Amino acid sequence: MNLPSFLWLWKIAAWSMVLTILAYLLQCLSGSIVWYARTTRIRRPSWLRTFHYTSGIVMVLLVLLLLGIGLIGTIGHYGSLGQSSHLVAGILVVLLTLVSAWSATQINSRNMWARNLHLTVNILLCGGLIFVSFTGWQVVQKYLP
Ligand code: HEM
Ligand code: HEM
């Protein structure tokens, strides 16, 4: 496949990544307020949880979009996967995001483990996002004119 003809795909990847990182930061912020309200027993506004949940779903969809772009782009170009450590980074981020979303659905007053899992996975996700952005930025250089 012609290299420059592929550039548009990686531009979508780059912009989706910007949105993913924005969504992650919003999650950190809204999640911290949820946590603060719970530990200090302040009443939190009812929209806060809905906001945290909705932007979480948006983040999951963005990460799945990025996975799709990465898989289709790589197979379309090379015919096989595993071209660099970006593959490991990508799979790691997808897994962490899915575990985070799943653990969120398990959070309630009896399941303290779900809260702890949700927090631990999301802290790890910060590193994962840095790893995937860095390796993605490296591999995209090959496609630049
Ligand atoms: C993957 C998408 C995500 C979904 C669907 C989601 C959903 C949820 C839900 C349902 C809760 C429980 C709220 C409650 O107690 O009523 C929660 C709590 C929380 N989330 Fe998320 N979340 C996501 C991602 C994140 C991320 C990326 C972060 C941080 C970077 C985060 C940080 C928190 C924090 C700090 C809490 C409060 C836990 C506590 O009360 O101790 N979440 N989340
Ligand atoms: C959550 C974020 C991301 C995920 C889950 C993801 C996932 C993947 C996966 C699974 C592959 C196949 C890798 C292989 O088999 O070697 C791939 C390839 C690729 N991704 Fe990503 N990616 C993400 C972010 C990015 C970003 C931010 C960029 C940069 C704009 C990017 C650019 C690329 C490129 C250029 C390839 C082709 C691989 C190559 O030429 O070696 N990705 N991605």
JSON list of C-alpha atoms and ligand atoms in Angstrom, two decimals:
[
{"chain": "A", "resi": 1, "resn": "MET", "atom": "CA", "xyz": [0.00, 0.00, 0.00]},
{"chain": "A", "resi": 2, "resn": "ASN", "atom": "CA", "xyz": [1.10, 3.53, -0.81]},
{"chain": "A", "resi": 3, "resn": "LEU", "atom": "CA", "xyz": [2.54, 5.16, 2.36]},
{"chain": "A", "resi": 4, "resn": "PRO", "atom": "CA", "xyz": [1.21, 8.75, 2.20]},
{"chain": "A", "resi": 5, "resn": "SER", "atom": "CA", "xyz": [-2.28, 7.44, 1.32]},
{"chain": "A", "resi": 6, "resn": "PHE", "atom": "CA", "xyz": [-2.29, 5.98, 4.82]},
{"chain": "A", "resi": 7, "resn": "LEU", "atom": "CA", "xyz": [-1.50, 9.17, 6.66]},
{"chain": "A", "resi": 8, "resn": "TRP", "atom": "CA", "xyz": [-5.16, 10.14, 7.14]},
{"chain": "A", "resi": 9, "resn": "LEU", "atom": "CA", "xyz": [-5.68, 7.00, 9.23]},
{"chain": "A", "resi": 10, "resn": "TRP", "atom": "CA", "xyz": [-2.88, 7.90, 11.64]},
{"chain": "A", "resi": 11, "resn": "LYS", "atom": "CA", "xyz": [-4.17, 11.47, 11.82]},
{"chain": "A", "resi": 12, "resn": "ILE", "atom": "CA", "xyz": [-7.48, 10.08, 13.08]},
{"chain": "A", "resi": 13, "resn": "ALA", "atom": "CA", "xyz": [-5.48, 7.97, 15.55]},
{"chain": "A", "resi": 14, "resn": "ALA", "atom": "CA", "xyz": [-3.60, 11.02, 16.81]},
{"chain": "A", "resi": 15, "resn": "TRP", "atom": "CA", "xyz": [-6.77, 13.09, 17.28]},
{"chain": "A", "resi": 16, "resn": "SER", "atom": "CA", "xyz": [-8.63, 10.21, 18.94]},
{"chain": "A", "resi": 17, "resn": "MET", "atom": "CA", "xyz": [-5.69, 9.88, 21.32]},
{"chain": "A", "resi": 18, "resn": "VAL", "atom": "CA", "xyz": [-5.96, 13.57, 22.24]},
{"chain": "A", "resi": 19, "resn": "LEU", "atom": "CA", "xyz": [-9.66, 13.03, 23.00]},
{"chain": "A", "resi": 20, "resn": "THR", "atom": "CA", "xyz": [-8.87, 9.86, 24.97]},
{"chain": "A", "resi": 21, "resn": "ILE", "atom": "CA", "xyz": [-6.36, 11.72, 27.16]},
{"chain": "A", "resi": 22, "resn": "LEU", "atom": "CA", "xyz": [-8.88, 14.55, 27.67]},
{"chain": "A", "resi": 23, "resn": "ALA", "atom": "CA", "xyz": [-11.54, 12.00, 28.67]},
{"chain": "A", "resi": 24, "resn": "TYR", "atom": "CA", "xyz": [-9.04, 10.39, 31.07]},
{"chain": "A", "resi": 25, "resn": "LEU", "atom": "CA", "xyz": [-8.29, 13.75, 32.71]},
{"chain": "A", "resi": 26, "resn": "LEU", "atom": "CA", "xyz": [-12.03, 14.45, 33.06]},
{"chain": "A", "resi": 27, "resn": "GLN", "atom": "CA", "xyz": [-12.41, 11.00, 34.66]},
{"chain": "A", "resi": 28, "resn": "CYS", "atom": "CA", "xyz": [-9.61, 11.78, 37.14]},
{"chain": "A", "resi": 29, "resn": "LEU", "atom": "CA", "xyz": [-11.28, 15.05, 38.05]},
{"chain": "A", "resi": 30, "resn": "SER", "atom": "CA", "xyz": [-14.87, 13.83, 38.34]},
{"chain": "A", "resi": 31, "resn": "GLY", "atom": "CA", "xyz": [-13.74, 10.57, 40.04]},
{"chain": "A", "resi": 32, "resn": "SER", "atom": "CA", "xyz": [-11.75, 12.56, 42.61]},
{"chain": "A", "resi": 33, "resn": "ILE", "atom": "CA", "xyz": [-14.84, 14.63, 43.43]},
{"chain": "A", "resi": 34, "resn": "VAL", "atom": "CA", "xyz": [-16.91, 11.43, 43.81]},
{"chain": "A", "resi": 35, "resn": "TRP", "atom": "CA", "xyz": [-14.24, 10.07, 46.15]},
{"chain": "A", "resi": 36, "resn": "TYR", "atom": "CA", "xyz": [-13.97, 13.32, 48.14]},
{"chain": "A", "resi": 37, "resn": "ALA", "atom": "CA", "xyz": [-17.74, 13.56, 48.56]},
{"chain": "A", "resi": 38, "resn": "ARG", "atom": "CA", "xyz": [-17.90, 9.95, 49.77]},
{"chain": "A", "resi": 39, "resn": "THR", "atom": "CA", "xyz": [-15.03, 10.19, 52.29]},
{"chain": "A", "resi": 40, "resn": "THR", "atom": "CA", "xyz": [-16.15, 13.54, 53.73]},
{"chain": "A", "resi": 41, "resn": "ARG", "atom": "CA", "xyz": [-19.84, 12.53, 53.53]},
{"chain": "A", "resi": 42, "resn": "ILE", "atom": "CA", "xyz": [-20.72, 15.67, 51.61]},
{"chain": "A", "resi": 43, "resn": "ARG", "atom": "CA", "xyz": [-23.77, 15.32, 49.35]},
{"chain": "A", "resi": 44, "resn": "ARG", "atom": "CA", "xyz": [-22.57, 15.23, 45.77]},
{"chain": "A", "resi": 45, "resn": "PRO", "atom": "CA", "xyz": [-24.62, 16.64, 42.88]},
{"chain": "A", "resi": 46, "resn": "SER", "atom": "CA", "xyz": [-26.56, 13.84, 41.20]},
{"chain": "A", "resi": 47, "resn": "TRP", "atom": "CA", "xyz": [-25.24, 14.65, 37.73]},
{"chain": "A", "resi": 48, "resn": "LEU", "atom": "CA", "xyz": [-21.66, 13.97, 38.84]},
{"chain": "A", "resi": 49, "resn": "ARG", "atom": "CA", "xyz": [-21.95, 10.19, 38.78]},
{"chain": "A", "resi": 50, "resn": "THR", "atom": "CA", "xyz": [-23.82, 10.29, 35.46]},
{"chain": "A", "resi": 51, "resn": "PHE", "atom": "CA", "xyz": [-21.09, 12.53, 34.04]},
{"chain": "A", "resi": 52, "resn": "HIS", "atom": "CA", "xyz": [-18.32, 10.24, 35.30]},
{"chain": "A", "resi": 53, "resn": "TYR", "atom": "CA", "xyz": [-20.13, 7.20, 33.90]},
{"chain": "A", "resi": 54, "resn": "THR", "atom": "CA", "xyz": [-20.90, 8.76, 30.50]},
{"chain": "A", "resi": 55, "resn": "SER", "atom": "CA", "xyz": [-17.43, 10.15, 29.89]},
{"chain": "A", "resi": 56, "resn": "GLY", "atom": "CA", "xyz": [-16.10, 6.74, 30.97]},
{"chain": "A", "resi": 57, "resn": "ILE", "atom": "CA", "xyz": [-18.16, 5.04, 28.25]},
{"chain": "A", "resi": 58, "resn": "VAL", "atom": "CA", "xyz": [-16.88, 7.62, 25.73]},
{"chain": "A", "resi": 59, "resn": "MET", "atom": "CA", "xyz": [-13.31, 6.81, 26.80]},
{"chain": "A", "resi": 60, "resn": "VAL", "atom": "CA", "xyz": [-13.90, 3.06, 26.35]},
{"chain": "A", "resi": 61, "resn": "LEU", "atom": "CA", "xyz": [-15.33, 3.66, 22.84]},
{"chain": "A", "resi": 62, "resn": "LEU", "atom": "CA", "xyz": [-12.35, 5.85, 21.88]},
{"chain": "A", "resi": 63, "resn": "VAL", "atom": "CA", "xyz": [-9.87, 3.22, 23.01]},
{"chain": "A", "resi": 64, "resn": "LEU", "atom": "CA", "xyz": [-11.74, 0.53, 21.03]},
{"chain": "A", "resi": 65, "resn": "LEU", "atom": "CA", "xyz": [-11.71, 2.85, 17.98]},
{"chain": "A", "resi": 66, "resn": "LEU", "atom": "CA", "xyz": [-7.95, 3.25, 18.36]},
{"chain": "A", "resi": 67, "resn": "LEU", "atom": "CA", "xyz": [-7.54, -0.52, 18.64]},
{"chain": "A", "resi": 68, "resn": "GLY", "atom": "CA", "xyz": [-9.58, -0.94, 15.44]},
{"chain": "A", "resi": 69, "resn": "ILE", "atom": "CA", "xyz": [-7.55, 1.68, 13.56]},
{"chain": "A", "resi": 70, "resn": "GLY", "atom": "CA", "xyz": [-4.29, 0.11, 14.76]},
{"chain": "A", "resi": 71, "resn": "LEU", "atom": "CA", "xyz": [-5.28, -3.44, 13.79]},
{"chain": "A", "resi": 72, "resn": "ILE", "atom": "CA", "xyz": [-6.79, -2.53, 10.40]},
{"chain": "A", "resi": 73, "resn": "GLY", "atom": "CA", "xyz": [-3.92, -0.15, 9.56]},
{"chain": "A", "resi": 74, "resn": "THR", "atom": "CA", "xyz": [-1.18, -2.62, 10.52]},
{"chain": "A", "resi": 75, "resn": "ILE", "atom": "CA", "xyz": [-2.74, -5.63, 8.79]},
{"chain": "A", "resi": 76, "resn": "GLY", "atom": "CA", "xyz": [-3.54, -3.46, 5.74]},
{"chain": "A", "resi": 77, "resn": "HIS", "atom": "CA", "xyz": [0.04, -2.30, 5.52]},
{"chain": "A", "resi": 78, "resn": "TYR", "atom": "CA", "xyz": [2.16, -5.28, 6.65]},
{"chain": "A", "resi": 79, "resn": "GLY", "atom": "CA", "xyz": [-0.31, -8.16, 6.44]},
{"chain": "A", "resi": 80, "resn": "SER", "atom": "CA", "xyz": [0.57, -9.19, 10.01]},
{"chain": "A", "resi": 81, "resn": "LEU", "atom": "CA", "xyz": [0.69, -7.81, 13.56]},
{"chain": "A", "resi": 82, "resn": "GLY", "atom": "CA", "xyz": [3.59, -7.45, 16.00]},
{"chain": "A", "resi": 83, "resn": "GLN", "atom": "CA", "xyz": [5.69, -4.77, 14.27]},
{"chain": "A", "resi": 84, "resn": "SER", "atom": "CA", "xyz": [6.86, -3.09, 17.49]},
{"chain": "A", "resi": 85, "resn": "SER", "atom": "CA", "xyz": [6.33, -2.71, 21.24]},
{"chain": "A", "resi": 86, "resn": "HIS", "atom": "CA", "xyz": [3.34, -0.53, 20.32]},
{"chain": "A", "resi": 87, "resn": "LEU", "atom": "CA", "xyz": [1.33, -3.76, 20.04]},
{"chain": "A", "resi": 88, "resn": "VAL", "atom": "CA", "xyz": [2.02, -4.64, 23.70]},
{"chain": "A", "resi": 89, "resn": "ALA", "atom": "CA", "xyz": [1.24, -1.06, 24.73]},
{"chain": "A", "resi": 90, "resn": "GLY", "atom": "CA", "xyz": [-2.03, -1.08, 22.78]},
{"chain": "A", "resi": 91, "resn": "ILE", "atom": "CA", "xyz": [-3.25, -4.41, 24.19]},
{"chain": "A", "resi": 92, "resn": "LEU", "atom": "CA", "xyz": [-2.27, -3.31, 27.71]},
{"chain": "A", "resi": 93, "resn": "VAL", "atom": "CA", "xyz": [-4.30, -0.10, 27.45]},
{"chain": "A", "resi": 94, "resn": "VAL", "atom": "CA", "xyz": [-7.34, -1.90, 26.01]},
{"chain": "A", "resi": 95, "resn": "LEU", "atom": "CA", "xyz": [-7.25, -4.50, 28.81]},
{"chain": "A", "resi": 96, "resn": "LEU", "atom": "CA", "xyz": [-6.79, -1.90, 31.58]},
{"chain": "A", "resi": 97, "resn": "THR", "atom": "CA", "xyz": [-9.64, 0.22, 30.19]},
{"chain": "A", "resi": 98, "resn": "LEU", "atom": "CA", "xyz": [-12.01, -2.74, 30.00]},
{"chain": "A", "resi": 99, "resn": "VAL", "atom": "CA", "xyz": [-11.12, -3.91, 33.55]},
{"chain": "A", "resi": 100, "resn": "SER", "atom": "CA", "xyz": [-11.64, -0.33, 34.77]},
{"chain": "A", "resi": 101, "resn": "ALA", "atom": "CA", "xyz": [-15.10, -0.13, 33.18]},
{"chain": "A", "resi": 102, "resn": "TRP", "atom": "CA", "xyz": [-16.06, -3.59, 34.43]},
{"chain": "A", "resi": 103, "resn": "SER", "atom": "CA", "xyz": [-14.86, -2.86, 38.00]},
{"chain": "A", "resi": 104, "resn": "ALA", "atom": "CA", "xyz": [-16.89, 0.38, 37.91]},
{"chain": "A", "resi": 105, "resn": "THR", "atom": "CA", "xyz": [-20.08, -1.62, 37.36]},
{"chain": "A", "resi": 106, "resn": "GLN", "atom": "CA", "xyz": [-19.24, -3.69, 40.48]},
{"chain": "A", "resi": 107, "resn": "ILE", "atom": "CA", "xyz": [-18.80, -0.70, 42.81]},
{"chain": "A", "resi": 108, "resn": "ASN", "atom": "CA", "xyz": [-21.35, -0.56, 45.64]},
{"chain": "A", "resi": 109, "resn": "SER", "atom": "CA", "xyz": [-21.24, -0.16, 49.41]},
{"chain": "A", "resi": 110, "resn": "ARG", "atom": "CA", "xyz": [-20.55, -3.88, 49.96]},
{"chain": "A", "resi": 111, "resn": "ASN", "atom": "CA", "xyz": [-17.84, -4.29, 47.29]},
{"chain": "A", "resi": 112, "resn": "MET", "atom": "CA", "xyz": [-14.84, -2.40, 48.64]},
{"chain": "A", "resi": 113, "resn": "TRP", "atom": "CA", "xyz": [-12.56, -4.51, 46.39]},
{"chain": "A", "resi": 114, "resn": "ALA", "atom": "CA", "xyz": [-14.26, -3.14, 43.27]},
{"chain": "A", "resi": 115, "resn": "ARG", "atom": "CA", "xyz": [-13.47, 0.45, 44.32]},
{"chain": "A", "resi": 116, "resn": "ASN", "atom": "CA", "xyz": [-9.85, -0.46, 45.06]},
{"chain": "A", "resi": 117, "resn": "LEU", "atom": "CA", "xyz": [-9.54, -2.34, 41.77]},
{"chain": "A", "resi": 118, "resn": "HIS", "atom": "CA", "xyz": [-11.09, 0.60, 39.89]},
{"chain": "A", "resi": 119, "resn": "LEU", "atom": "CA", "xyz": [-8.59, 3.02, 41.44]},
{"chain": "A", "resi": 120, "resn": "THR", "atom": "CA", "xyz": [-5.52, 0.76, 41.01]},
{"chain": "A", "resi": 121, "resn": "VAL", "atom": "CA", "xyz": [-6.32, -0.01, 37.38]},
{"chain": "A", "resi": 122, "resn": "ASN", "atom": "CA", "xyz": [-6.88, 3.67, 36.60]},
{"chain": "A", "resi": 123, "resn": "ILE", "atom": "CA", "xyz": [-3.54, 4.67, 38.11]},
{"chain": "A", "resi": 124, "resn": "LEU", "atom": "CA", "xyz": [-1.86, 1.98, 35.97]},
{"chain": "A", "resi": 125, "resn": "LEU", "atom": "CA", "xyz": [-3.83, 3.28, 32.98]},
{"chain": "A", "resi": 126, "resn": "CYS", "atom": "CA", "xyz": [-2.05, 6.62, 33.29]},
{"chain": "A", "resi": 127, "resn": "GLY", "atom": "CA", "xyz": [1.27, 4.85, 32.62]},
{"chain": "A", "resi": 128, "resn": "GLY", "atom": "CA", "xyz": [-0.35, 2.79, 29.88]},
{"chain": "A", "resi": 129, "resn": "LEU", "atom": "CA", "xyz": [-1.60, 5.87, 28.07]},
{"chain": "A", "resi": 130, "resn": "ILE", "atom": "CA", "xyz": [1.86, 7.46, 28.21]},
{"chain": "A", "resi": 131, "resn": "PHE", "atom": "CA", "xyz": [3.43, 4.20, 26.91]},
{"chain": "A", "resi": 132, "resn": "VAL", "atom": "CA", "xyz": [0.94, 3.86, 24.02]},
{"chain": "A", "resi": 133, "resn": "SER", "atom": "CA", "xyz": [1.23, 7.55, 23.05]},
{"chain": "A", "resi": 134, "resn": "PHE", "atom": "CA", "xyz": [5.02, 7.39, 23.07]},
{"chain": "A", "resi": 135, "resn": "THR", "atom": "CA", "xyz": [5.26, 4.18, 21.02]},
{"chain": "A", "resi": 136, "resn": "GLY", "atom": "CA", "xyz": [2.45, 5.37, 18.68]},
{"chain": "A", "resi": 137, "resn": "TRP", "atom": "CA", "xyz": [4.31, 8.63, 18.11]},
{"chain": "A", "resi": 138, "resn": "GLN", "atom": "CA", "xyz": [7.44, 6.61, 17.29]},
{"chain": "A", "resi": 139, "resn": "VAL", "atom": "CA", "xyz": [5.81, 4.25, 14.76]},
{"chain": "A", "resi": 140, "resn": "VAL", "atom": "CA", "xyz": [3.85, 7.02, 13.07]},
{"chain": "A", "resi": 141, "resn": "GLN", "atom": "CA", "xyz": [7.17, 8.64, 12.01]},
{"chain": "A", "resi": 142, "resn": "LYS", "atom": "CA", "xyz": [7.54, 5.94, 9.33]},
{"chain": "A", "resi": 143, "resn": "TYR", "atom": "CA", "xyz": [4.40, 7.16, 7.59]},
{"chain": "A", "resi": 144, "resn": "LEU", "atom": "CA", "xyz": [5.23, 10.86, 7.60]},
{"chain": "A", "resi": 145, "resn": "PRO", "atom": "CA", "xyz": [6.27, 12.23, 4.21]},
{"chain": "B", "resi": 1, "resn": "HEM", "atom": "C1", "xyz": [-13.43, 3.35, 32.13]},
{"chain": "B", "resi": 1, "resn": "HEM", "atom": "C2", "xyz": [-14.43, 4.14, 32.34]},
{"chain": "B", "resi": 1, "resn": "HEM", "atom": "C3", "xyz": [-14.94, 4.47, 33.73]},
{"chain": "B", "resi": 1, "resn": "HEM", "atom": "C4", "xyz": [-16.19, 4.20, 34.21]},
{"chain": "B", "resi": 1, "resn": "HEM", "atom": "C5", "xyz": [-17.36, 3.54, 33.46]},
{"chain": "B", "resi": 1, "resn": "HEM", "atom": "C6", "xyz": [-16.22, 4.64, 35.59]},
{"chain": "B", "resi": 1, "resn": "HEM", "atom": "C7", "xyz": [-17.30, 4.54, 36.45]},
{"chain": "B", "resi": 1, "resn": "HEM", "atom": "C8", "xyz": [-17.27, 4.75, 37.81]},
{"chain": "B", "resi": 1, "resn": "HEM", "atom": "C9", "xyz": [-18.35, 4.47, 38.73]},
{"chain": "B", "resi": 1, "resn": "HEM", "atom": "C10", "xyz": [-19.71, 3.89, 38.38]},
{"chain": "B", "resi": 1, "resn": "HEM", "atom": "C11", "xyz": [-17.93, 4.82, 39.97]},
{"chain": "B", "resi": 1, "resn": "HEM", "atom": "C12", "xyz": [-18.73, 4.69, 41.28]},
{"chain": "B", "resi": 1, "resn": "HEM", "atom": "C13", "xyz": [-19.39, 5.98, 41.61]},
{"chain": "B", "resi": 1, "resn": "HEM", "atom": "C14", "xyz": [-20.15, 5.84, 42.90]},
{"chain": "B", "resi": 1, "resn": "HEM", "atom": "O1", "xyz": [-19.56, 5.52, 43.95]},
{"chain": "B", "resi": 1, "resn": "HEM", "atom": "O2", "xyz": [-21.34, 6.12, 42.84]},
{"chain": "B", "resi": 1, "resn": "HEM", "atom": "C15", "xyz": [-16.59, 5.34, 39.85]},
{"chain": "B", "resi": 1, "resn": "HEM", "atom": "C16", "xyz": [-15.82, 5.82, 40.89]},
{"chain": "B", "resi": 1, "resn": "HEM", "atom": "C17", "xyz": [-14.59, 6.41, 40.75]},
{"chain": "B", "resi": 1, "resn": "HEM", "atom": "N1", "xyz": [-13.85, 6.49, 39.57]},
{"chain": "B", "resi": 1, "resn": "HEM", "atom": "FE1", "xyz": [-14.43, 5.85, 37.77]},
{"chain": "B", "resi": 1, "resn": "HEM", "atom": "N2", "xyz": [-15.00, 5.19, 35.93]},
{"chain": "B", "resi": 1, "resn": "HEM", "atom": "C18", "xyz": [-14.19, 5.10, 34.81]},
{"chain": "B", "resi": 1, "resn": "HEM", "atom": "C19", "xyz": [-12.89, 5.56, 34.69]},
{"chain": "B", "resi": 1, "resn": "HEM", "atom": "C20", "xyz": [-12.20, 6.23, 35.69]},
{"chain": "B", "resi": 1, "resn": "HEM", "atom": "C21", "xyz": [-10.89, 6.83, 35.54]},
{"chain": "B", "resi": 1, "resn": "HEM", "atom": "C22", "xyz": [-10.06, 6.83, 34.24]},
{"chain": "B", "resi": 1, "resn": "HEM", "atom": "C23", "xyz": [-10.57, 7.38, 36.74]},
{"chain": "B", "resi": 1, "resn": "HEM", "atom": "C24", "xyz": [-9.33, 8.10, 37.19]},
{"chain": "B", "resi": 1, "resn": "HEM", "atom": "C25", "xyz": [-8.33, 8.46, 36.46]},
{"chain": "B", "resi": 1, "resn": "HEM", "atom": "C26", "xyz": [-11.65, 7.11, 37.65]},
{"chain": "B", "resi": 1, "resn": "HEM", "atom": "C27", "xyz": [-11.69, 7.47, 38.97]},
{"chain": "B", "resi": 1, "resn": "HEM", "atom": "C28", "xyz": [-12.67, 7.16, 39.87]},
{"chain": "B", "resi": 1, "resn": "HEM", "atom": "C29", "xyz": [-12.64, 7.51, 41.27]},
{"chain": "B", "resi": 1, "resn": "HEM", "atom": "C30", "xyz": [-11.52, 8.25, 42.00]},
{"chain": "B", "resi": 1, "resn": "HEM", "atom": "C31", "xyz": [-13.84, 7.02, 41.83]},
{"chain": "B", "resi": 1, "resn": "HEM", "atom": "C32", "xyz": [-14.32, 7.17, 43.28]},
{"chain": "B", "resi": 1, "resn": "HEM", "atom": "C33", "xyz": [-14.05, 5.90, 44.03]},
{"chain": "B", "resi": 1, "resn": "HEM", "atom": "C34", "xyz": [-14.45, 6.05, 45.46]},
{"chain": "B", "resi": 1, "resn": "HEM", "atom": "O3", "xyz": [-15.54, 6.53, 45.76]},
{"chain": "B", "resi": 1, "resn": "HEM", "atom": "O4", "xyz": [-13.64, 5.67, 46.29]},
{"chain": "B", "resi": 1, "resn": "HEM", "atom": "N3", "xyz": [-12.64, 6.41, 36.98]},
{"chain": "B", "resi": 1, "resn": "HEM", "atom": "N4", "xyz": [-16.20, 5.28, 38.51]},
{"chain": "B", "resi": 2, "resn": "HEM", "atom": "C1", "xyz": [-5.33, 3.57, 23.08]},
{"chain": "B", "resi": 2, "resn": "HEM", "atom": "C2", "xyz": [-4.52, 3.89, 22.09]},
{"chain": "B", "resi": 2, "resn": "HEM", "atom": "C3", "xyz": [-4.02, 2.95, 21.03]},
{"chain": "B", "resi": 2, "resn": "HEM", "atom": "C4", "xyz": [-4.24, 1.61, 20.84]},
{"chain": "B", "resi": 2, "resn": "HEM", "atom": "C5", "xyz": [-5.08, 0.67, 21.70]},
{"chain": "B", "resi": 2, "resn": "HEM", "atom": "C6", "xyz": [-3.50, 1.23, 19.65]},
{"chain": "B", "resi": 2, "resn": "HEM", "atom": "C7", "xyz": [-3.44, -0.06, 19.14]},
{"chain": "B", "resi": 2, "resn": "HEM", "atom": "C8", "xyz": [-2.65, -0.45, 18.09]},
{"chain": "B", "resi": 2, "resn": "HEM", "atom": "C9", "xyz": [-2.39, -1.81, 17.72]},
{"chain": "B", "resi": 2, "resn": "HEM", "atom": "C10", "xyz": [-2.91, -3.05, 18.46]},
{"chain": "B", "resi": 2, "resn": "HEM", "atom": "C11", "xyz": [-1.58, -1.79, 16.62]},
{"chain": "B", "resi": 2, "resn": "HEM", "atom": "C12", "xyz": [-0.97, -3.00, 15.91]},
{"chain": "B", "resi": 2, "resn": "HEM", "atom": "C13", "xyz": [0.52, -3.01, 16.28]},
{"chain": "B", "resi": 2, "resn": "HEM", "atom": "C14", "xyz": [1.32, -4.15, 15.72]},
{"chain": "B", "resi": 2, "resn": "HEM", "atom": "O1", "xyz": [0.76, -5.22, 15.45]},
{"chain": "B", "resi": 2, "resn": "HEM", "atom": "O2", "xyz": [2.56, -3.99, 15.58]},
{"chain": "B", "resi": 2, "resn": "HEM", "atom": "C15", "xyz": [-1.34, -0.41, 16.30]},
{"chain": "B", "resi": 2, "resn": "HEM", "atom": "C16", "xyz": [-0.56, 0.04, 15.24]},
{"chain": "B", "resi": 2, "resn": "HEM", "atom": "C17", "xyz": [-0.29, 1.36, 14.97]},
{"chain": "B", "resi": 2, "resn": "HEM", "atom": "N1", "xyz": [-0.68, 2.45, 15.72]},
{"chain": "B", "resi": 2, "resn": "HEM", "atom": "FE1", "xyz": [-1.74, 2.38, 17.42]},
{"chain": "B", "resi": 2, "resn": "HEM", "atom": "N2", "xyz": [-2.87, 2.33, 19.13]},
{"chain": "B", "resi": 2, "resn": "HEM", "atom": "C18", "xyz": [-3.16, 3.40, 19.94]},
{"chain": "B", "resi": 2, "resn": "HEM", "atom": "C19", "xyz": [-2.69, 4.70, 19.79]},
{"chain": "B", "resi": 2, "resn": "HEM", "atom": "C20", "xyz": [-1.96, 5.16, 18.71]},
{"chain": "B", "resi": 2, "resn": "HEM", "atom": "C21", "xyz": [-1.49, 6.52, 18.52]},
{"chain": "B", "resi": 2, "resn": "HEM", "atom": "C22", "xyz": [-1.74, 7.67, 19.49]},
{"chain": "B", "resi": 2, "resn": "HEM", "atom": "C23", "xyz": [-0.82, 6.56, 17.35]},
{"chain": "B", "resi": 2, "resn": "HEM", "atom": "C24", "xyz": [-0.14, 7.76, 16.73]},
{"chain": "B", "resi": 2, "resn": "HEM", "atom": "C25", "xyz": [-0.77, 8.59, 16.01]},
{"chain": "B", "resi": 2, "resn": "HEM", "atom": "C26", "xyz": [-0.83, 5.23, 16.78]},
{"chain": "B", "resi": 2, "resn": "HEM", "atom": "C27", "xyz": [-0.26, 4.88, 15.59]},
{"chain": "B", "resi": 2, "resn": "HEM", "atom": "C28", "xyz": [-0.14, 3.59, 15.13]},
{"chain": "B", "resi": 2, "resn": "HEM", "atom": "C29", "xyz": [0.61, 3.22, 13.94]},
{"chain": "B", "resi": 2, "resn": "HEM", "atom": "C30", "xyz": [1.36, 4.19, 13.01]},
{"chain": "B", "resi": 2, "resn": "HEM", "atom": "C31", "xyz": [0.52, 1.82, 13.83]},
{"chain": "B", "resi": 2, "resn": "HEM", "atom": "C32", "xyz": [1.17, 0.94, 12.74]},
{"chain": "B", "resi": 2, "resn": "HEM", "atom": "C33", "xyz": [2.24, 0.09, 13.36]},
{"chain": "B", "resi": 2, "resn": "HEM", "atom": "C34", "xyz": [3.56, 0.14, 12.69]},
{"chain": "B", "resi": 2, "resn": "HEM", "atom": "O3", "xyz": [3.72, 0.77, 11.64]},
{"chain": "B", "resi": 2, "resn": "HEM", "atom": "O4", "xyz": [4.51, -0.48, 13.25]},
{"chain": "B", "resi": 2, "resn": "HEM", "atom": "N3", "xyz": [-1.53, 4.40, 17.65]},
{"chain": "B", "resi": 2, "resn": "HEM", "atom": "N4", "xyz": [-2.00, 0.40, 17.21]}
]
